[in-house]
mmCIF file of C-alpha atoms in Angstrom:
data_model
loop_
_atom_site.group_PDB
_atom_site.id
_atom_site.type_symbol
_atom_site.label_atom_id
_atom_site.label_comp_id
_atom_site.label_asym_id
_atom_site.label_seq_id
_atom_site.Cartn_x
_atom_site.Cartn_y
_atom_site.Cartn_z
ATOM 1 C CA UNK X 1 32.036 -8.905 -14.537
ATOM 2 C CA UNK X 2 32.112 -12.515 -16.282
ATOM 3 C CA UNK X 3 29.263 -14.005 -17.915
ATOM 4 C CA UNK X 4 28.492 -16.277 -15.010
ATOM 5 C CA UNK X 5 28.175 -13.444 -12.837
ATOM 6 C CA UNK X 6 25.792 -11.547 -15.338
ATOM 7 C CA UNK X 7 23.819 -14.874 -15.471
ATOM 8 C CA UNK X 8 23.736 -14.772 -11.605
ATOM 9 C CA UNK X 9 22.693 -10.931 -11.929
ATOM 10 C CA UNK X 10 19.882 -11.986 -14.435
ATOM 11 C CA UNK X 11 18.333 -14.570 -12.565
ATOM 12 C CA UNK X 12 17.882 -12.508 -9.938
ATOM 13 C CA UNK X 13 16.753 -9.940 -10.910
ATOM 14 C CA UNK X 14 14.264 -12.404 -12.702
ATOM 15 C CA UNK X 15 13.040 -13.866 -9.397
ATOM 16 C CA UNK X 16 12.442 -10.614 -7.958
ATOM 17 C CA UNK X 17 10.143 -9.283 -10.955
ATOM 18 C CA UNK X 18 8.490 -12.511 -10.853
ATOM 19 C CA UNK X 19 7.786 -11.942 -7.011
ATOM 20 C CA UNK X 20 6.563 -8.793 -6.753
ATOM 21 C CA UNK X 21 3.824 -6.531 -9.124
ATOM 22 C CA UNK X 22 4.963 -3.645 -8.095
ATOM 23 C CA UNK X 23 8.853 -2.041 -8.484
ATOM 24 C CA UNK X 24 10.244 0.769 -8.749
ATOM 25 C CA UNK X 25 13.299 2.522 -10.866
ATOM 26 C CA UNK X 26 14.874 5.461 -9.387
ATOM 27 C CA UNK X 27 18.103 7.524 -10.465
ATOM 28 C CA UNK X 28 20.509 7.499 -7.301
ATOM 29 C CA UNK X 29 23.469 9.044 -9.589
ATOM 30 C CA UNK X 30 24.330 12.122 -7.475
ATOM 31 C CA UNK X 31 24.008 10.573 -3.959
ATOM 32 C CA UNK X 32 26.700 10.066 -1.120
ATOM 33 C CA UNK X 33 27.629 6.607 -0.643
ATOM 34 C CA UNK X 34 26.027 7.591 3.207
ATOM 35 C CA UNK X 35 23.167 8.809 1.808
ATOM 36 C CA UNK X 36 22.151 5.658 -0.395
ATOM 37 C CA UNK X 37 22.731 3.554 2.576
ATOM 38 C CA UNK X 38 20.452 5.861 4.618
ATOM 39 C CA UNK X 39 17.821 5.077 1.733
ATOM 40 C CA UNK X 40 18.318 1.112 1.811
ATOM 41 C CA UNK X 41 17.937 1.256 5.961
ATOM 42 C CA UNK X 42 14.722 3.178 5.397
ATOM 43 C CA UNK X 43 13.653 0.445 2.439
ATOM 44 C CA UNK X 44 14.742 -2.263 5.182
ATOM 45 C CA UNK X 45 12.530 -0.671 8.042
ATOM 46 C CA UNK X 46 9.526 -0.733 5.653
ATOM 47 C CA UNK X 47 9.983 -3.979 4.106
ATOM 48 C CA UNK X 48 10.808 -2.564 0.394
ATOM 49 C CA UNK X 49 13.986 -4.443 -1.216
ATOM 50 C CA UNK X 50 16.553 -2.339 -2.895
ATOM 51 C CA UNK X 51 18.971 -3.150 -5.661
ATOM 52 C CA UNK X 52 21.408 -1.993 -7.942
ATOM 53 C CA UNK X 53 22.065 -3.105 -11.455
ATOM 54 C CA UNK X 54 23.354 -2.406 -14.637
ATOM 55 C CA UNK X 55 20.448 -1.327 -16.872
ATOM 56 C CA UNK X 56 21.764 -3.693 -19.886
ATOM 57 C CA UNK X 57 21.303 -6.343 -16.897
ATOM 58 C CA UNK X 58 17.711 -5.266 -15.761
ATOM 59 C CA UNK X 59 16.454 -5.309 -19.250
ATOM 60 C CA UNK X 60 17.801 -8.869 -20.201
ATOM 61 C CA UNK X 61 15.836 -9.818 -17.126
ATOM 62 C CA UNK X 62 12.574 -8.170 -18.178
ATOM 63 C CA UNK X 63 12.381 -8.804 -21.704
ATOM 64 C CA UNK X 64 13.166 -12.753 -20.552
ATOM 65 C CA UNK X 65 10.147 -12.827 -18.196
ATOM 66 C CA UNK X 66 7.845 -10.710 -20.825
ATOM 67 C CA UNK X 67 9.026 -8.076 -23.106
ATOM 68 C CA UNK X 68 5.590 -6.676 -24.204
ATOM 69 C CA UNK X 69 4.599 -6.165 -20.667
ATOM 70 C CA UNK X 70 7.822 -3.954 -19.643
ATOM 71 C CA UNK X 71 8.096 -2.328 -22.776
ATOM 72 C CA UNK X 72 7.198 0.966 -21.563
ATOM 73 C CA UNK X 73 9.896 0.859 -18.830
ATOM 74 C CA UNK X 74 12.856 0.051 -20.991
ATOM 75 C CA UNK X 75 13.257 3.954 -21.344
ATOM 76 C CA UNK X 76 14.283 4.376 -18.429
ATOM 77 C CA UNK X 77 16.934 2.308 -17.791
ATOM 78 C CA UNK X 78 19.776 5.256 -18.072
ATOM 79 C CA UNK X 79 22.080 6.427 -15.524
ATOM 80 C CA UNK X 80 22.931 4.782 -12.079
ATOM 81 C CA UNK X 81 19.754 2.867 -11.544
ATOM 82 C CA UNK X 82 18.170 1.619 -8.461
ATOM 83 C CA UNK X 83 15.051 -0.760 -7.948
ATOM 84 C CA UNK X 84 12.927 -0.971 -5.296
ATOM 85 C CA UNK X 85 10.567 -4.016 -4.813
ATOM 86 C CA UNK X 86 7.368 -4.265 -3.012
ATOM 87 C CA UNK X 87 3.879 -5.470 -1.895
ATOM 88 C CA UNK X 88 2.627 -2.090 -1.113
ATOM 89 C CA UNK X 89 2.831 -0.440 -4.636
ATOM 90 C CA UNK X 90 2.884 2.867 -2.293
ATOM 91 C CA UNK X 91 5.572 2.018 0.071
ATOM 92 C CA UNK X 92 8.699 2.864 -1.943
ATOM 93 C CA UNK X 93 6.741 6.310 -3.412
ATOM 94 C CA UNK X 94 6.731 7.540 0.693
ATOM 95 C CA UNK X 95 10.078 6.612 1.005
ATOM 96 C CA UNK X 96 11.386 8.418 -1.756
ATOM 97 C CA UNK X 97 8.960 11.385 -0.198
ATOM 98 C CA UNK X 98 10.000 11.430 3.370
ATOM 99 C CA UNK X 99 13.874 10.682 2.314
ATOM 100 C CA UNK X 100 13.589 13.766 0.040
ATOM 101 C CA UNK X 101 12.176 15.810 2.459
ATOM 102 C CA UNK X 102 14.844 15.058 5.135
ATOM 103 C CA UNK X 103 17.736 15.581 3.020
ATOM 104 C CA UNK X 104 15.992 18.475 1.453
ATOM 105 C CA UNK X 105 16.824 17.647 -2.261
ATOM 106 C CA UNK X 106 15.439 16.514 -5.405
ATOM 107 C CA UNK X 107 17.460 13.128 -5.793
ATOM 108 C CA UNK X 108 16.600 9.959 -5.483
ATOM 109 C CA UNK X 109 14.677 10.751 -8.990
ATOM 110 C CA UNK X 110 11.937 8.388 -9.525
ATOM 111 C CA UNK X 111 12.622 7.241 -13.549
ATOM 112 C CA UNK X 112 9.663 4.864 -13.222
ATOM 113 C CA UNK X 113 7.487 2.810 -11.620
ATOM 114 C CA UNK X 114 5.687 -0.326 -12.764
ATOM 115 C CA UNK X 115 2.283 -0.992 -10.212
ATOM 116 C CA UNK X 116 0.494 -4.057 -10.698
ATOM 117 C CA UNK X 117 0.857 -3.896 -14.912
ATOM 118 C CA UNK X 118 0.301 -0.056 -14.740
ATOM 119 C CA UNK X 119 3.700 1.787 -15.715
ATOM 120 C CA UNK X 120 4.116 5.814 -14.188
ATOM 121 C CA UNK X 121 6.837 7.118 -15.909
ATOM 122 C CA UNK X 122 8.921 10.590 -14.709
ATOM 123 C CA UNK X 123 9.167 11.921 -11.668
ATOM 124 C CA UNK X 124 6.223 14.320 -11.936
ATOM 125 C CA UNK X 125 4.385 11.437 -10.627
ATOM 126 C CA UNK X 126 5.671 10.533 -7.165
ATOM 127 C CA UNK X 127 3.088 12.704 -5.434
ATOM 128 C CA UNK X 128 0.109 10.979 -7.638
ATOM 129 C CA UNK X 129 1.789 7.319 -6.274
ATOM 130 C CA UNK X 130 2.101 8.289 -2.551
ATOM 131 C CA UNK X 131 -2.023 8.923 -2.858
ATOM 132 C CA UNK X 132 -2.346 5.170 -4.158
ATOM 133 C CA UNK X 133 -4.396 3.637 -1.974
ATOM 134 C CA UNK X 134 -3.329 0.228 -1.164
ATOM 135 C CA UNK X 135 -5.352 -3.163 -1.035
ATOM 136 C CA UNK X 136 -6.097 -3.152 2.606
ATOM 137 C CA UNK X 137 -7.208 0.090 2.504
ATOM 138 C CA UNK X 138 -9.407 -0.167 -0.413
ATOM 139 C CA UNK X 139 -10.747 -3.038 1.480
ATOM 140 C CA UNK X 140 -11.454 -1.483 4.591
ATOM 141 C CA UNK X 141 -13.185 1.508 2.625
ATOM 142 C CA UNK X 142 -15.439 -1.052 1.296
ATOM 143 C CA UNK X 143 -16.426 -2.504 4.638
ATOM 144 C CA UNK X 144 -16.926 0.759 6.128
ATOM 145 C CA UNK X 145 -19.382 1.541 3.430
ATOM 146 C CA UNK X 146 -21.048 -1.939 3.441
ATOM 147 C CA UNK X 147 -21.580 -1.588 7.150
ATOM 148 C CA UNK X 148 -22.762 2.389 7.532
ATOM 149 C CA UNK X 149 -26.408 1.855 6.443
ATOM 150 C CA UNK X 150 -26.459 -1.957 8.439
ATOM 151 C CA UNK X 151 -25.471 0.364 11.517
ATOM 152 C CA UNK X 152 -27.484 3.212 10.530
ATOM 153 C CA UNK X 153 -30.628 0.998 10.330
ATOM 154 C CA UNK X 154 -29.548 -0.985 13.501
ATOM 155 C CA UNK X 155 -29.772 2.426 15.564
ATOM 156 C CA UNK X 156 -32.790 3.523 14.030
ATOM 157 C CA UNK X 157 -34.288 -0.287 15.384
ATOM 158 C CA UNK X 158 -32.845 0.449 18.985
ATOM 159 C CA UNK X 159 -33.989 4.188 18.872
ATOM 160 C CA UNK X 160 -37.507 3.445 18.078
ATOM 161 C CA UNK X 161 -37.935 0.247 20.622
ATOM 162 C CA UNK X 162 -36.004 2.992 23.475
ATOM 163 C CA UNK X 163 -39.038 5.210 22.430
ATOM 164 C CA UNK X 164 -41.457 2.701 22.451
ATOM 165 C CA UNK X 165 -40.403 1.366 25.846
ATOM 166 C CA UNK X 166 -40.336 4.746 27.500
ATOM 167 C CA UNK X 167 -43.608 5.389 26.180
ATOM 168 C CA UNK X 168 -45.164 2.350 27.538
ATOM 169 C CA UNK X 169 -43.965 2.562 30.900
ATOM 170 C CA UNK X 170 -44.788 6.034 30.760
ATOM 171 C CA UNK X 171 -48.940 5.773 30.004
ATOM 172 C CA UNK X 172 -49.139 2.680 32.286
ATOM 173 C CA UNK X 173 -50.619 3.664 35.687
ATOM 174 C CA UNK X 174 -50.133 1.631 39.160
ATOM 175 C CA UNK X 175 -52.552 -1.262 39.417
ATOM 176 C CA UNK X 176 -56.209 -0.854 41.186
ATOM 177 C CA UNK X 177 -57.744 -3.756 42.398
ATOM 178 C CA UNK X 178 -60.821 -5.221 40.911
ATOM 179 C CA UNK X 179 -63.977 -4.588 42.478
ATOM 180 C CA UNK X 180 -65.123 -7.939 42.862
ATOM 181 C CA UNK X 181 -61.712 -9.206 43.735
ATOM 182 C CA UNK X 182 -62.101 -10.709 47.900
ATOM 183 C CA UNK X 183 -60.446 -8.838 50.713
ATOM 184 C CA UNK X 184 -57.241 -10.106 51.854
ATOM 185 C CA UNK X 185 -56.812 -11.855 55.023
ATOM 186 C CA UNK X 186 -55.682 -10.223 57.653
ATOM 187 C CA UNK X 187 -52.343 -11.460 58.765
ATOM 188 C CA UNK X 188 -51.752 -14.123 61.789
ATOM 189 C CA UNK X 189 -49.963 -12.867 64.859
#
């Protein structure tokens, strides 16, 4: 590989740490060449972009964008290493999961994973990041709670006015006629 092309490599890479919070770094040493493209159709289907690189490559890129902030991830760039990119910080974690699973192995091994400034390290933790709940759903767990007690007081309001209105109708009798009130007319034929 010539310079230019590490350069190329680089700025990359560089554009897609800039891009997304959340990546991770997986070991994809001891897979088939069918079985890594399996993985990179399921990262297409669910939006997560894969790439390969030389670790001396990745880490240029990092410590160029901010070497303090990665600093805890630069031990684990060993090995064949893969990155996966994302939005959802749980996306590639339930890939890694459900490709597992199908191929019933241990490999992809997750070396890593950097979520919005937070860094998991070891694989021990893919479980704990495939519980992460994301944005949307943190957000629709706060709505839900904001809007139990408005609906629980809402139906208390219509319960009691139901009440009230069948108890009104209930206790009021059929009309008399006052006393003093004149005799109708009797229709004309």
């Amino acid at each position: 590989m010539t310079k230019d092309q590490k350069n190329e490599v680089i700025e990359l890479l560089k554009s897609k740490f800039a891009q997304y919070n959340n990546f991770y770094i997986t070991d994809t040493e001891s897979l088939t060449v069918a079985q890594v493209s399996k993985l990179r159709r399921s990262c297409f289907d669910k939006q997560v972009e894969m790439k390969v690189a030389k670790n001396t490559l990745i880490r240029k890129a990092l410590e160029s964008l901010d070497a303090e902030k990665y600093a805890d991830v630069y031990a684990s760039l060993n090995n064949v290493t893969a990155l996966m990119f994302s939005e959802n910080p749980k996306e590639p974690a339930l890939i890694l999961s459900s490709f597992r699973k199908a191929n019933s192995g241990e490999k992809p091994v997750l070396k890593a994973a950097f979520i919005n400034g937070d860094v998991y390290t070891g694989d021990n933790n893919l479980k704990t990041l495939t519980q992460i709940k994301t944005k949307d759903e943190l957000v629709g767990e706060v709505i839900g709670l904001l809007q139990s007690p408005a609906k629980r007081v809402l139906a208390a309001l219509l319960h009691h006015h139901e009440k009230q209105a069948e108890g009104t109708t209930a206790v009021a009798a059929p009309a008399e006629p006052a006393a003093d009130a004149a005799p109708e007319a009797p229709a004309a034929e």
